[in-house]
Structures are given as C-alpha cells and as structure tokens.
PDB file of C-alpha atoms and ligand atoms in Angstrom:
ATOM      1  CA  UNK A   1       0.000   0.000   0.000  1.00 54.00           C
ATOM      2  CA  UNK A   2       1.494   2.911  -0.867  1.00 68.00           C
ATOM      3  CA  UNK A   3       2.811   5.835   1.866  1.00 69.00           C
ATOM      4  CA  UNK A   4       2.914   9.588   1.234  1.00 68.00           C
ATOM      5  CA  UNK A   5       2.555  11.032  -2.192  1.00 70.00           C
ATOM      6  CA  UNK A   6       0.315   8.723  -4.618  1.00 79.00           C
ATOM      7  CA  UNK A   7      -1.746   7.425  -1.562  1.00 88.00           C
ATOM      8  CA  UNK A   8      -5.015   8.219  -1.674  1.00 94.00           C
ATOM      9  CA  UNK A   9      -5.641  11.328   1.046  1.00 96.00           C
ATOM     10  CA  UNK A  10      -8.000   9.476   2.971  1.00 97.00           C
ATOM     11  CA  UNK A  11      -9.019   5.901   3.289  1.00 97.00           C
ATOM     12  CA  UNK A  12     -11.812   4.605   5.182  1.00 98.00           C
ATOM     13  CA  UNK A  13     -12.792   0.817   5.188  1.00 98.00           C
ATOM     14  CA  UNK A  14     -15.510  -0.084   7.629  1.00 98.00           C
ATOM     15  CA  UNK A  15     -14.801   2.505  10.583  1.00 98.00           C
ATOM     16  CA  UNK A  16     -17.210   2.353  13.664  1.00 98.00           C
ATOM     17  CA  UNK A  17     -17.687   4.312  16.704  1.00 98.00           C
ATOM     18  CA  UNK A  18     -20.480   3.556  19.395  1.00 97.00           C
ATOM     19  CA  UNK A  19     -21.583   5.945  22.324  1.00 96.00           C
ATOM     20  CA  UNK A  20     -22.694   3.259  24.509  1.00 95.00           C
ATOM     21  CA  UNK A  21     -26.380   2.084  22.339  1.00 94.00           C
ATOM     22  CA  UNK A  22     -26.052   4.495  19.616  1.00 95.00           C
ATOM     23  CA  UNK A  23     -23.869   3.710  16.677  1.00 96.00           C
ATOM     24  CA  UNK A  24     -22.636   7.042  15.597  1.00 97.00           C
ATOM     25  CA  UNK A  25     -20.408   6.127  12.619  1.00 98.00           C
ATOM     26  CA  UNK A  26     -21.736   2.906  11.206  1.00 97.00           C
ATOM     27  CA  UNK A  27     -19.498   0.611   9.117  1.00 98.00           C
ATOM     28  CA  UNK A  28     -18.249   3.999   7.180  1.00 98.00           C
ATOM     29  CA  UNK A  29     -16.095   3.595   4.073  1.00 98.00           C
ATOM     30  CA  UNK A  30     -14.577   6.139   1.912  1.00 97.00           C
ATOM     31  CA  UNK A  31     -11.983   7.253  -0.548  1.00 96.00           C
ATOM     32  CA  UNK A  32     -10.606  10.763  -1.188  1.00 96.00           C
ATOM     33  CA  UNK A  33      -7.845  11.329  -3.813  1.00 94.00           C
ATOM     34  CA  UNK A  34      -5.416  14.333  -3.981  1.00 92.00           C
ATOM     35  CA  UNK A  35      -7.392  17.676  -4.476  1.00 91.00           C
ATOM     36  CA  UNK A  36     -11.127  16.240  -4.456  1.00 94.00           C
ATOM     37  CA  UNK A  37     -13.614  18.134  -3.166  1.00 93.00           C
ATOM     38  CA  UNK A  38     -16.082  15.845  -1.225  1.00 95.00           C
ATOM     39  CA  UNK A  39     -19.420  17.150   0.269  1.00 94.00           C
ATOM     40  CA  UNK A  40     -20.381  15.321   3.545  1.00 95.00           C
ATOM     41  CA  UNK A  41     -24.286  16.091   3.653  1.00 93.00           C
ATOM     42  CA  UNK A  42     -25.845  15.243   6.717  1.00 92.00           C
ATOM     43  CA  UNK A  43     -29.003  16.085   9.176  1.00 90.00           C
ATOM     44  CA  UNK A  44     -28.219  17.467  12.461  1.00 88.00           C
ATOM     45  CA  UNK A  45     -27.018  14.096  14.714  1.00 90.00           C
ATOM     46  CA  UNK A  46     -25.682  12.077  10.911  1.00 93.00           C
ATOM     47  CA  UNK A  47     -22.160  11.245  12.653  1.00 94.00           C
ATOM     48  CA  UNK A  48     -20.720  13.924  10.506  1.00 93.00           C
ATOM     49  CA  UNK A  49     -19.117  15.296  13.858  1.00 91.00           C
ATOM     50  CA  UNK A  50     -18.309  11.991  15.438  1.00 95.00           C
ATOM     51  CA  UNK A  51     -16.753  10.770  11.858  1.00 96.00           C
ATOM     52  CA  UNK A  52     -13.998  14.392  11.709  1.00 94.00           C
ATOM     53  CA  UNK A  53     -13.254  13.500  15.233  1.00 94.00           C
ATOM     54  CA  UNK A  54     -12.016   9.835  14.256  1.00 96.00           C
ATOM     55  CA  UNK A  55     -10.384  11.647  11.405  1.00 96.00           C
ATOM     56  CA  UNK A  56      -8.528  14.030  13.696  1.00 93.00           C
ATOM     57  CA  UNK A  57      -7.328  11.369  16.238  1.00 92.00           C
ATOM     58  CA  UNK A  58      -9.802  12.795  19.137  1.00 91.00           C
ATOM     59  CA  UNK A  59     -11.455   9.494  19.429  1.00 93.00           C
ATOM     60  CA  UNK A  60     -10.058   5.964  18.177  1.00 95.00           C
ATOM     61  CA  UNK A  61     -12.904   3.944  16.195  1.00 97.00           C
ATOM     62  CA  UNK A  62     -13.909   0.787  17.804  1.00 97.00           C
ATOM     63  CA  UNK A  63     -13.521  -1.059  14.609  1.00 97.00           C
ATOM     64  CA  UNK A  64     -12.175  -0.324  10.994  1.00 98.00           C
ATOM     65  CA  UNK A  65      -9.024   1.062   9.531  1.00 97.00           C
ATOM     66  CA  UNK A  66      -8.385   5.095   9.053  1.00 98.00           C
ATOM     67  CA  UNK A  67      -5.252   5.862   6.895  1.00 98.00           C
ATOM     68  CA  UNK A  68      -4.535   9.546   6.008  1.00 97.00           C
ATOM     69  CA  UNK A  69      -1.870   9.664   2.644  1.00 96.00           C
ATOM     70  CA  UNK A  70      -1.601   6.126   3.165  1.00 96.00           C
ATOM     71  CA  UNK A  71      -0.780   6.562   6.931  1.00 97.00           C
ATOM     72  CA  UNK A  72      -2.882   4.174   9.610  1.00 96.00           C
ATOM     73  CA  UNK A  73      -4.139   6.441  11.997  1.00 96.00           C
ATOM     74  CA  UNK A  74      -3.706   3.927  14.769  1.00 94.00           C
ATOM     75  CA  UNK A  75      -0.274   2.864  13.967  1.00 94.00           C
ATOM     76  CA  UNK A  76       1.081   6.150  12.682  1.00 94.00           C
ATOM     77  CA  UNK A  77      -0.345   8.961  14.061  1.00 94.00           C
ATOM     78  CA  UNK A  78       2.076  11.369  13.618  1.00 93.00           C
ATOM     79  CA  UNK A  79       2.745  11.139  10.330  1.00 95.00           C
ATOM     80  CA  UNK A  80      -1.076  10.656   9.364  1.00 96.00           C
ATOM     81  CA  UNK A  81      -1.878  14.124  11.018  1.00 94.00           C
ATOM     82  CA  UNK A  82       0.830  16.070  10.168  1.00 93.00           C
ATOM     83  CA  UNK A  83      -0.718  15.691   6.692  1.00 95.00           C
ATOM     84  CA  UNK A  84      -4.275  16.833   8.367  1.00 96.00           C
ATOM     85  CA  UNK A  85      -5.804  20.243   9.079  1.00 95.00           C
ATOM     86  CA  UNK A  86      -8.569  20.760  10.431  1.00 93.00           C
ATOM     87  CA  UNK A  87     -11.497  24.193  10.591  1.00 91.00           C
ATOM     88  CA  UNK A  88     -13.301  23.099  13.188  1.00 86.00           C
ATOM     89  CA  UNK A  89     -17.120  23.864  13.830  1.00 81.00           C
ATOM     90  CA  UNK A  90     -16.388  26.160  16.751  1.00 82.00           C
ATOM     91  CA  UNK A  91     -14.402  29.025  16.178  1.00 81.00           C
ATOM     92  CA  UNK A  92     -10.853  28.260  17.739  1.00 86.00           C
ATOM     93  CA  UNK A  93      -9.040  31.682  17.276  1.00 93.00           C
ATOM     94  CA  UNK A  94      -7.311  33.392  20.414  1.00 93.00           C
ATOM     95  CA  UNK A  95      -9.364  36.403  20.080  1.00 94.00           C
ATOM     96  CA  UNK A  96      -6.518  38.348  22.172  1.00 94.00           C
ATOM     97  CA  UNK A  97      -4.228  37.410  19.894  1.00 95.00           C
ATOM     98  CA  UNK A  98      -3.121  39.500  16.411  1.00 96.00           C
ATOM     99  CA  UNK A  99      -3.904  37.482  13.260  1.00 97.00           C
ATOM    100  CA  UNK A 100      -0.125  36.932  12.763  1.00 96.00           C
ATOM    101  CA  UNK A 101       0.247  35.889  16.486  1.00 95.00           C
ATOM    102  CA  UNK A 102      -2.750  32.941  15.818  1.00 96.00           C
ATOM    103  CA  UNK A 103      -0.821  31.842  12.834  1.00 96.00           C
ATOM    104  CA  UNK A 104       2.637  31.983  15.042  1.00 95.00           C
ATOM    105  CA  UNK A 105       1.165  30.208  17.460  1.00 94.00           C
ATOM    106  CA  UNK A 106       0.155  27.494  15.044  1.00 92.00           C
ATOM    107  CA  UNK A 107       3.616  26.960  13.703  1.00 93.00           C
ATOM    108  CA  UNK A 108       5.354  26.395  16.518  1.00 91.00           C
ATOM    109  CA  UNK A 109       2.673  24.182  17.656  1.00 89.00           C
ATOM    110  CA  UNK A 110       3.870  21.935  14.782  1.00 88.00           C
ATOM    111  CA  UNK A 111       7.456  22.668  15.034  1.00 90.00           C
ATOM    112  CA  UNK A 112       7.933  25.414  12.150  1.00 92.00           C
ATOM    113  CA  UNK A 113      10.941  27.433  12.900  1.00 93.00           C
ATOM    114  CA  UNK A 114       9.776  31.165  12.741  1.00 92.00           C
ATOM    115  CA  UNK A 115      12.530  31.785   9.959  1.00 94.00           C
ATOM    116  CA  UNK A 116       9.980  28.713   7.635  1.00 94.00           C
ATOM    117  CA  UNK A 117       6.936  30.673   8.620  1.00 94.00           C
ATOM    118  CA  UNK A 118       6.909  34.011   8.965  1.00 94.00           C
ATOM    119  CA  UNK A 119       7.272  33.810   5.162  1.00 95.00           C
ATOM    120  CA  UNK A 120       4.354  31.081   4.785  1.00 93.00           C
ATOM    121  CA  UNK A 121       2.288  32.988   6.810  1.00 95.00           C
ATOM    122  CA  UNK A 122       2.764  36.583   4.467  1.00 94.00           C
ATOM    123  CA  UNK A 123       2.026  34.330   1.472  1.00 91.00           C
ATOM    124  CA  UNK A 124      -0.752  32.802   3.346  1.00 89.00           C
ATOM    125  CA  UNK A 125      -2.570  36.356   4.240  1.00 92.00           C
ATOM    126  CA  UNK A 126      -1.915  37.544   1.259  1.00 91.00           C
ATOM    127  CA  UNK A 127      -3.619  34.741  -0.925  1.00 86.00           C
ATOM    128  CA  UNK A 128      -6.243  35.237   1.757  1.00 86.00           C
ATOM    129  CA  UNK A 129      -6.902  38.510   1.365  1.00 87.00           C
ATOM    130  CA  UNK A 130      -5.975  39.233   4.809  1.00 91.00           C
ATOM    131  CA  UNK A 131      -3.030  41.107   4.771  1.00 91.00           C
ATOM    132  CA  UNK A 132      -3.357  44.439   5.920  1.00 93.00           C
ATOM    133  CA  UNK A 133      -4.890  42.472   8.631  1.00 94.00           C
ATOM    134  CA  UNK A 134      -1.843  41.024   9.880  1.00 95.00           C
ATOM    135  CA  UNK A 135      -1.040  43.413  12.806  1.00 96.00           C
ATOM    136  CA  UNK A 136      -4.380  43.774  14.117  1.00 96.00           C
ATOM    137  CA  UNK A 137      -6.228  41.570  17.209  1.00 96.00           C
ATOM    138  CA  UNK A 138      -8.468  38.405  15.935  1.00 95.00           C
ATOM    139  CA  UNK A 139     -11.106  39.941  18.134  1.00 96.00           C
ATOM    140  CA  UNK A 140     -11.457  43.013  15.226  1.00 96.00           C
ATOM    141  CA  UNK A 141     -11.488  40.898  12.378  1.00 94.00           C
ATOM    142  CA  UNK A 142     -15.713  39.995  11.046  1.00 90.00           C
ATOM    143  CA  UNK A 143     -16.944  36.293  10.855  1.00 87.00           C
ATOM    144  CA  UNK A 144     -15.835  35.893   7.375  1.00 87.00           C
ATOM    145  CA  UNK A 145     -12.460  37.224   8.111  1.00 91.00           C
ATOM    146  CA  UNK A 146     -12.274  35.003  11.238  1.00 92.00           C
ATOM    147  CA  UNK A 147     -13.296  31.714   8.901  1.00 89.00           C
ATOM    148  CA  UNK A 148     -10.524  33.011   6.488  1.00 90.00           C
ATOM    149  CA  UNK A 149      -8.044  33.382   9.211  1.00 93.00           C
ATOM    150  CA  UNK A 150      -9.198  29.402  10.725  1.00 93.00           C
ATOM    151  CA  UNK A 151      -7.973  28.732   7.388  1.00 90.00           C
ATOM    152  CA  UNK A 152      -4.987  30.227   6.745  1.00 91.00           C
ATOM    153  CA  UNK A 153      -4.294  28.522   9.922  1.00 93.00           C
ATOM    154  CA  UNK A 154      -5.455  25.192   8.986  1.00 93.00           C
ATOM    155  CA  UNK A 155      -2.719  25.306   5.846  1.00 91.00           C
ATOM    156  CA  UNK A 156       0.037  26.257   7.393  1.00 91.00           C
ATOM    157  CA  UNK A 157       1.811  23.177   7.469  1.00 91.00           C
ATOM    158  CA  UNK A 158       0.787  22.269   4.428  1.00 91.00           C
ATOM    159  CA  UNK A 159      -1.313  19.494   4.930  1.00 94.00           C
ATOM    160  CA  UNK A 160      -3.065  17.368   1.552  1.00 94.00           C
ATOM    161  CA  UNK A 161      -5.803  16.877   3.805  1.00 96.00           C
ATOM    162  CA  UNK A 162      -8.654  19.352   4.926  1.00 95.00           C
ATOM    163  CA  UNK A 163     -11.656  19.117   7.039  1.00 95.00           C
ATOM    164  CA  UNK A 164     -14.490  21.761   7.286  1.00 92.00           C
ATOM    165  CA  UNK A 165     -16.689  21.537   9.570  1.00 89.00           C
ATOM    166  CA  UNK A 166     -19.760  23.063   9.297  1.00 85.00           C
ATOM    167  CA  UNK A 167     -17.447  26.249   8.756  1.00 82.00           C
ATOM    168  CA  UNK A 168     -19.497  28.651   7.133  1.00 81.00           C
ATOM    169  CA  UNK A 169     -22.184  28.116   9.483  1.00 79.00           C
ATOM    170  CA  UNK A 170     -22.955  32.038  10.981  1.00 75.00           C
ATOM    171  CA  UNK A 171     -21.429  33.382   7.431  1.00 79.00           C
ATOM    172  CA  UNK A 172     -23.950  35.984   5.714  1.00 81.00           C
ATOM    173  CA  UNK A 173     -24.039  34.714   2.124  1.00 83.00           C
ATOM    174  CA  UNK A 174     -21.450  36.796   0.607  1.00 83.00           C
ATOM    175  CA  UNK A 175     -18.139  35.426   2.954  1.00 81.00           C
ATOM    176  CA  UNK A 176     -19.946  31.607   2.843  1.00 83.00           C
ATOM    177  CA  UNK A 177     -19.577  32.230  -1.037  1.00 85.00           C
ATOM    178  CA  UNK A 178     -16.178  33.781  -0.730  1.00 84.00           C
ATOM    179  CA  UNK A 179     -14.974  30.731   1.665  1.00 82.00           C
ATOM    180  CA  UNK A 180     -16.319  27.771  -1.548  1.00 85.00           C
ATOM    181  CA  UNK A 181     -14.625  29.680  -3.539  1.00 86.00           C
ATOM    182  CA  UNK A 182     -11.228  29.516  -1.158  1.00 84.00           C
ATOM    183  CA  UNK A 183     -11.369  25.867  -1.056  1.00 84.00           C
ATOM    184  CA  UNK A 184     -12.070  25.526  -4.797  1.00 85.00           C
ATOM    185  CA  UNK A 185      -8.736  27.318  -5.700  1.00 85.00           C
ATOM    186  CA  UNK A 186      -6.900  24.863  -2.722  1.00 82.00           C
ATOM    187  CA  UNK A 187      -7.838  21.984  -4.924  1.00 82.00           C
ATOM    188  CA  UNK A 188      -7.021  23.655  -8.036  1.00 80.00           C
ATOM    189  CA  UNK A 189      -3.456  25.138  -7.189  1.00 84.00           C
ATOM    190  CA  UNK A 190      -2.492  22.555  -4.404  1.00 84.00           C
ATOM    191  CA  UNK A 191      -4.296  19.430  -5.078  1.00 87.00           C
ATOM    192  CA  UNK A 192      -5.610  19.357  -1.269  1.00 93.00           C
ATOM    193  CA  UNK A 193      -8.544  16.901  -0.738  1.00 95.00           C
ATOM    194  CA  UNK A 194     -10.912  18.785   1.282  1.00 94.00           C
ATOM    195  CA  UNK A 195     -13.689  17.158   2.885  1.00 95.00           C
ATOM    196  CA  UNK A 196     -16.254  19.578   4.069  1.00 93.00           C
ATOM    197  CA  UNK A 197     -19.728  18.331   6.466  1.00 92.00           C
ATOM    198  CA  UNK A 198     -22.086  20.816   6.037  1.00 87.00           C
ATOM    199  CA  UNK A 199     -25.874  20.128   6.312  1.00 83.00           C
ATOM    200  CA  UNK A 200     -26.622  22.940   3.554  1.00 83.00           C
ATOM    201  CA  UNK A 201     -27.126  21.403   0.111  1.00 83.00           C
ATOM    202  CA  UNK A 202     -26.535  24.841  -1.746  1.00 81.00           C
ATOM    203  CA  UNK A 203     -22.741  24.064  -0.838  1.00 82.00           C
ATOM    204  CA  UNK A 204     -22.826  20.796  -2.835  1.00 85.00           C
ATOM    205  CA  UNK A 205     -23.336  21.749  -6.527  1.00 81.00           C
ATOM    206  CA  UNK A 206     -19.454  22.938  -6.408  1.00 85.00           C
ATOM    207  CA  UNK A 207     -18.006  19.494  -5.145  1.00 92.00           C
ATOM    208  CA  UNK A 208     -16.718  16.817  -7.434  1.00 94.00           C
ATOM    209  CA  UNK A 209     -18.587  14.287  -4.837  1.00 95.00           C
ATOM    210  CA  UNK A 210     -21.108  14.694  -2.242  1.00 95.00           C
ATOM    211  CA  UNK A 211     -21.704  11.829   0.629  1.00 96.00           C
ATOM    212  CA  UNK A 212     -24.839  11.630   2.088  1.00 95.00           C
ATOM    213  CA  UNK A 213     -24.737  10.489   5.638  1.00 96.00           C
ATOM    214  CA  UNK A 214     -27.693   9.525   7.449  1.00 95.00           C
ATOM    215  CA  UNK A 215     -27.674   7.608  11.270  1.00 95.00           C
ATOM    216  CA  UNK A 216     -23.750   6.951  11.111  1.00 97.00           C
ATOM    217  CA  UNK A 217     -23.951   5.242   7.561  1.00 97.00           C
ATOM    218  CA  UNK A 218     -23.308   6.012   4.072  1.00 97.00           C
ATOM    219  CA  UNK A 219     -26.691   6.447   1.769  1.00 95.00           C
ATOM    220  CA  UNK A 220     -24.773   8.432  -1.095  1.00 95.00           C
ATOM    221  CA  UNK A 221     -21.565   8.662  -2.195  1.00 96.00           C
ATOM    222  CA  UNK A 222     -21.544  10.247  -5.693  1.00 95.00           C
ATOM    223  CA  UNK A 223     -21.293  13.413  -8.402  1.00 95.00           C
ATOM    224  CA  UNK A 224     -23.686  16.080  -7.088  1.00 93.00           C
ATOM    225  CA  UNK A 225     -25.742  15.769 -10.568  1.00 93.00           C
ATOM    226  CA  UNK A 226     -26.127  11.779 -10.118  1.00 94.00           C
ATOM    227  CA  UNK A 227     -27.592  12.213  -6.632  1.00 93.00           C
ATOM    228  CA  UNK A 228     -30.096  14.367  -8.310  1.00 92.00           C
ATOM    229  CA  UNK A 229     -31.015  12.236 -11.086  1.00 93.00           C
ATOM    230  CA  UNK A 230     -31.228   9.064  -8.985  1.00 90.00           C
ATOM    231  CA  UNK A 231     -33.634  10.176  -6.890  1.00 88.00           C
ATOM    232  CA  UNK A 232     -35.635  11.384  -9.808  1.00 89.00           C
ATOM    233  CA  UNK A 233     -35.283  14.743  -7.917  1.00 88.00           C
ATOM    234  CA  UNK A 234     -35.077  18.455  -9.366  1.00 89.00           C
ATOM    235  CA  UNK A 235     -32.624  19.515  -6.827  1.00 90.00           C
ATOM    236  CA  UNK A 236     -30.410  18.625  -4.315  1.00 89.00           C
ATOM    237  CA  UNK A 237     -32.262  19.448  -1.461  1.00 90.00           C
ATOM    238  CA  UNK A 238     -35.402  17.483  -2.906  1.00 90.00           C
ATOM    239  CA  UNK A 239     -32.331  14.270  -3.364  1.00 91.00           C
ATOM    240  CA  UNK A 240     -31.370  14.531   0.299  1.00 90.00           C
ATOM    241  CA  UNK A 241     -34.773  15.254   1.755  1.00 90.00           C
ATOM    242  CA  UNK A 242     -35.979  12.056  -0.236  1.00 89.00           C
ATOM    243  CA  UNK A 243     -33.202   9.986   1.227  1.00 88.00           C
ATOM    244  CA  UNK A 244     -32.885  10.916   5.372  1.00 87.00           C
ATOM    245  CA  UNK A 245     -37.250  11.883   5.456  1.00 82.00           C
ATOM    246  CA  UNK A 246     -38.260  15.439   6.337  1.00 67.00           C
ATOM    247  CA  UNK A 247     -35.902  16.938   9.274  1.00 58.00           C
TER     248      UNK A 247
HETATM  249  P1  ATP B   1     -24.710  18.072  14.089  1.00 62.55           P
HETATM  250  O1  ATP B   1     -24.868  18.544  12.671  1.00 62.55           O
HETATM  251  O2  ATP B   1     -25.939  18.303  14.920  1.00 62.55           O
HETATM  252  O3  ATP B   1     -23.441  18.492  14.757  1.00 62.55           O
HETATM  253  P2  ATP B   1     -23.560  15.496  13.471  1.00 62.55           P
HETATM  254  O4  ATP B   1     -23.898  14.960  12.135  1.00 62.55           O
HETATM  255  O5  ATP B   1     -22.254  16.152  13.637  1.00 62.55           O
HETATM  256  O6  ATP B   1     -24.697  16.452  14.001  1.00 62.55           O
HETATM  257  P3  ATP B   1     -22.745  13.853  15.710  1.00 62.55           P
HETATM  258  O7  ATP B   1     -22.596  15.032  16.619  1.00 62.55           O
HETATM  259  O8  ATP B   1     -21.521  13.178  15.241  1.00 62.55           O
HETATM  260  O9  ATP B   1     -23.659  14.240  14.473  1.00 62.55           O
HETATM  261  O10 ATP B   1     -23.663  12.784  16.465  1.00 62.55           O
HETATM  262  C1  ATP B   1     -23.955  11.461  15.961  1.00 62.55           C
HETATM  263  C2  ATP B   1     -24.736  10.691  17.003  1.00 62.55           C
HETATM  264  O11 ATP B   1     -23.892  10.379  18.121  1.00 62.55           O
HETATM  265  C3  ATP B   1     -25.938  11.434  17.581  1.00 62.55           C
HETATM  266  O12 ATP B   1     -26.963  10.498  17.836  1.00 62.55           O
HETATM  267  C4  ATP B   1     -25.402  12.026  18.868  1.00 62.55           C
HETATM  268  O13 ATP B   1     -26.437  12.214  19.808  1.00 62.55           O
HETATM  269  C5  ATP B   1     -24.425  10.947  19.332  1.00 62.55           C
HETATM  270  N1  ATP B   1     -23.278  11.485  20.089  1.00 62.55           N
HETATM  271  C6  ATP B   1     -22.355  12.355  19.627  1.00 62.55           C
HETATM  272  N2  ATP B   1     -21.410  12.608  20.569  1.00 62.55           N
HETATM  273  C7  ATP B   1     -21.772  11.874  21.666  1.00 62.55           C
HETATM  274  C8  ATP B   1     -21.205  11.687  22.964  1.00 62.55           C
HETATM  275  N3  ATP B   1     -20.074  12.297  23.323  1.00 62.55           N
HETATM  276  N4  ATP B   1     -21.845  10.846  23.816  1.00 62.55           N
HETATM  277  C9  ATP B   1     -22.974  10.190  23.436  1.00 62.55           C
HETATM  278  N5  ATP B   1     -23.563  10.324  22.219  1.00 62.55           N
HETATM  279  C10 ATP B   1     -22.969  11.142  21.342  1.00 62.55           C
END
C-alpha cells in the first residue's frame, strides 16, 4: 500500500464508533484522492461530527481502519496528522491574539521554525486577502475574516488533507460564497482533498462528490448531478430530503 505522495488522502474501510447504544459512525467507508472536493451532507445528529473526530485522532474507532496519505491512523499517528488540518465547527481563534500571532502560534505548535513561517504565513494572508490584517487583534477581524483566518491557519503546514466543519455556518451569504470559492482554488493550485460536512445542500453543486450520511452510515456517495437524477429529484435538497425523510 502505498505511503505519502500517490496514496489516496484518505481511506476509510468499515470505521465504527459507538456511544454506549447508539452507533454514531456505522461501518463507514470512503476514498478521497489528492485535491477532491467531497461534500459530507448530513441532518443534524448524521455522525458527521463523530466521523472528523475519528479523522482528527480525538477518538479511536472501535472497529475499521483510518489511513490519512496512506498513513494508519492507529499505527502512525504522527505522520497521518501532520498531513491533516482541520477548521473546526467552533471558532478556535485566540481572540486576544493578532492574526499573525494565531498563525505563530500554530507553527510552533507543529514545530515550524519562525525563519519557515513568517514567510508562509505573508504568502498565506496575502492569498487570503488578509493582509493588511496582519497586525491587528483576531477579536477586530468579522466572521468571514475570522473563517478566512481558521484557514490560513489550517494550511500552514501544508497538509493534503482538509476538514471543514460546518465552517461557514454564521457566514452571511457573501463570505460563505467567498470561503467555496477559497477551497475551490486549494484543490485547483495545491491538489488538497478537502472534505467539508455541512448540512446545507446549496454548498454541494461545487463538489466533485457529495456523501450523504444519514444515522452513522453512508446512503450516497456520488457526483452532485447523479444524486439528483437518482432520486428522480429536481434539486439537491429534494435528493437529500428524499433519502434521510423530512428533518
Ligand atoms: P450536528 O450537525 O448536529 O453536529 P452530526 O452529524 O455532527 O450532528 P454527531 O454530533 O456526530 O452528528 O452525532 C452522531 C450521534 O452520536 C448522535 O446520535 C449524537 O447524539 C451521538 N453522540 C455524539 N457525541 C456523543 C457523545 N459524546 N456521547 C454520546 N452520544 C454522542
């Protein structure tokens, strides 16, 4: 099985993870290759939460196998999340703290010397829009700025793997639009797999696969446009209302 560049970004074969009765990740498999955009589409209590803390080495799955660029997540750790970042569903940002200072932070957290970063993080803000930010607290920055900042953050060290979690819940339409387009150019210029859970279908059409999650299992995993036309559906939203009932 091949390690590091030419492994797939993200394997899952059969992962579970019980809360005592409940089955919150249900005999999950997926695949994600370098710079795919997957949607993970899910009602409220789906796993999708459960599922990016297996991914992120929070919690170890009772059963299955987890490799991240064709590391095992149980075996090799290190390696399989130094190729991970993560946006996480609850802002994470030291709001006392200047943006540059988060992204400092950050590096050394993951053993960047300052002389590597400083110059990653410039590039970073810039590409992001953010940098006549640099200088100023996290606590004046807006929600979309924040998001943008989370990241910035996230890509620091250069990860081929990125989760989203819900992260452009709280966004007013213009910065959630802003943010899809962020992580389409990541998978165009850097060939990072992203895998984003969101529970809004409007942020599907622009994936090159959306996974439907429903009670900890797999329903769907497909092109956007063939979810539609299986369920004999006009839109998204009609697809994944058809397949998990009315929410
Ligand atoms: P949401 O969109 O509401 O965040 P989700 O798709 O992220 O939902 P999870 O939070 O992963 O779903 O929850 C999956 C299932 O596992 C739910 O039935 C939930 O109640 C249960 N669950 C999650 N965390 C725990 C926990 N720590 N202890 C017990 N049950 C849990």
């Amino acid at each position: 099985m091949a390690v590091g560049k030419g492994a797939p970004a993200l394997r899952l074969d059969n992962v579970v993870k019980t809360y005592g009765a409940i089955r919150a990740i249900d005999g999950v498999s997926l695949l994600a290759s370098a710079g795919e955009f997957i949607a993970l589409l899910g009602p409220n209590g789906a796993g999708k939460t459960t599922l990016f803390q297996l991914l992120s080495g929070l919690f170890v799955p009772d059963s299955g196998r987890i490799e991240i660029m064709g590391h095992d997540m149980r075996r090799n750790p290190v390696p399989a999340l130094a190729e991970l970042g993560v946006v996480f569903q609850q802002p994470t940002l030291d709001l006392e703290l200047t943006v540059t200072g988060n992204l400092l932070f950050h590096a050394g957290l993951h053993g960047i010397p300052r002389s590597i970063a400083k110059p990653r993080i410039e590039k970073e803000l810039t590409r992001l829009g953010l940098a006549g930010r640099a200088h100023d607290k996290a606590a004046q920055l807006s929600g979309g700025n924040r998001r943008r900042l989370e990241l910035a953050r996230a890509l620091l060290h250069e990860p081929r793997l990125l989760l989203m979690d819900e992260a452009t819940v709280g966004l007013d339409p213009a910065s959630r639009g802003d943010l899809l387009k962020l992580i389409l150019s990541l998978r165009a210029e850097r060939a990072v797999a992203v895998l984003l859970a969101t529970h809004l279908c409007d942020e599907v059409p622009n994936a090159d696969r959306v996974v439907v999650l429903n009670h900890g299992k797999v329903l769907a995993d497909t092109t956007p446009a063939e979810l539609v036309d299986r369920a004999g559906a006009a839109t998204i939203e009609q697809a994944f209302l058809a397949m998990t009932g009315p929410q």
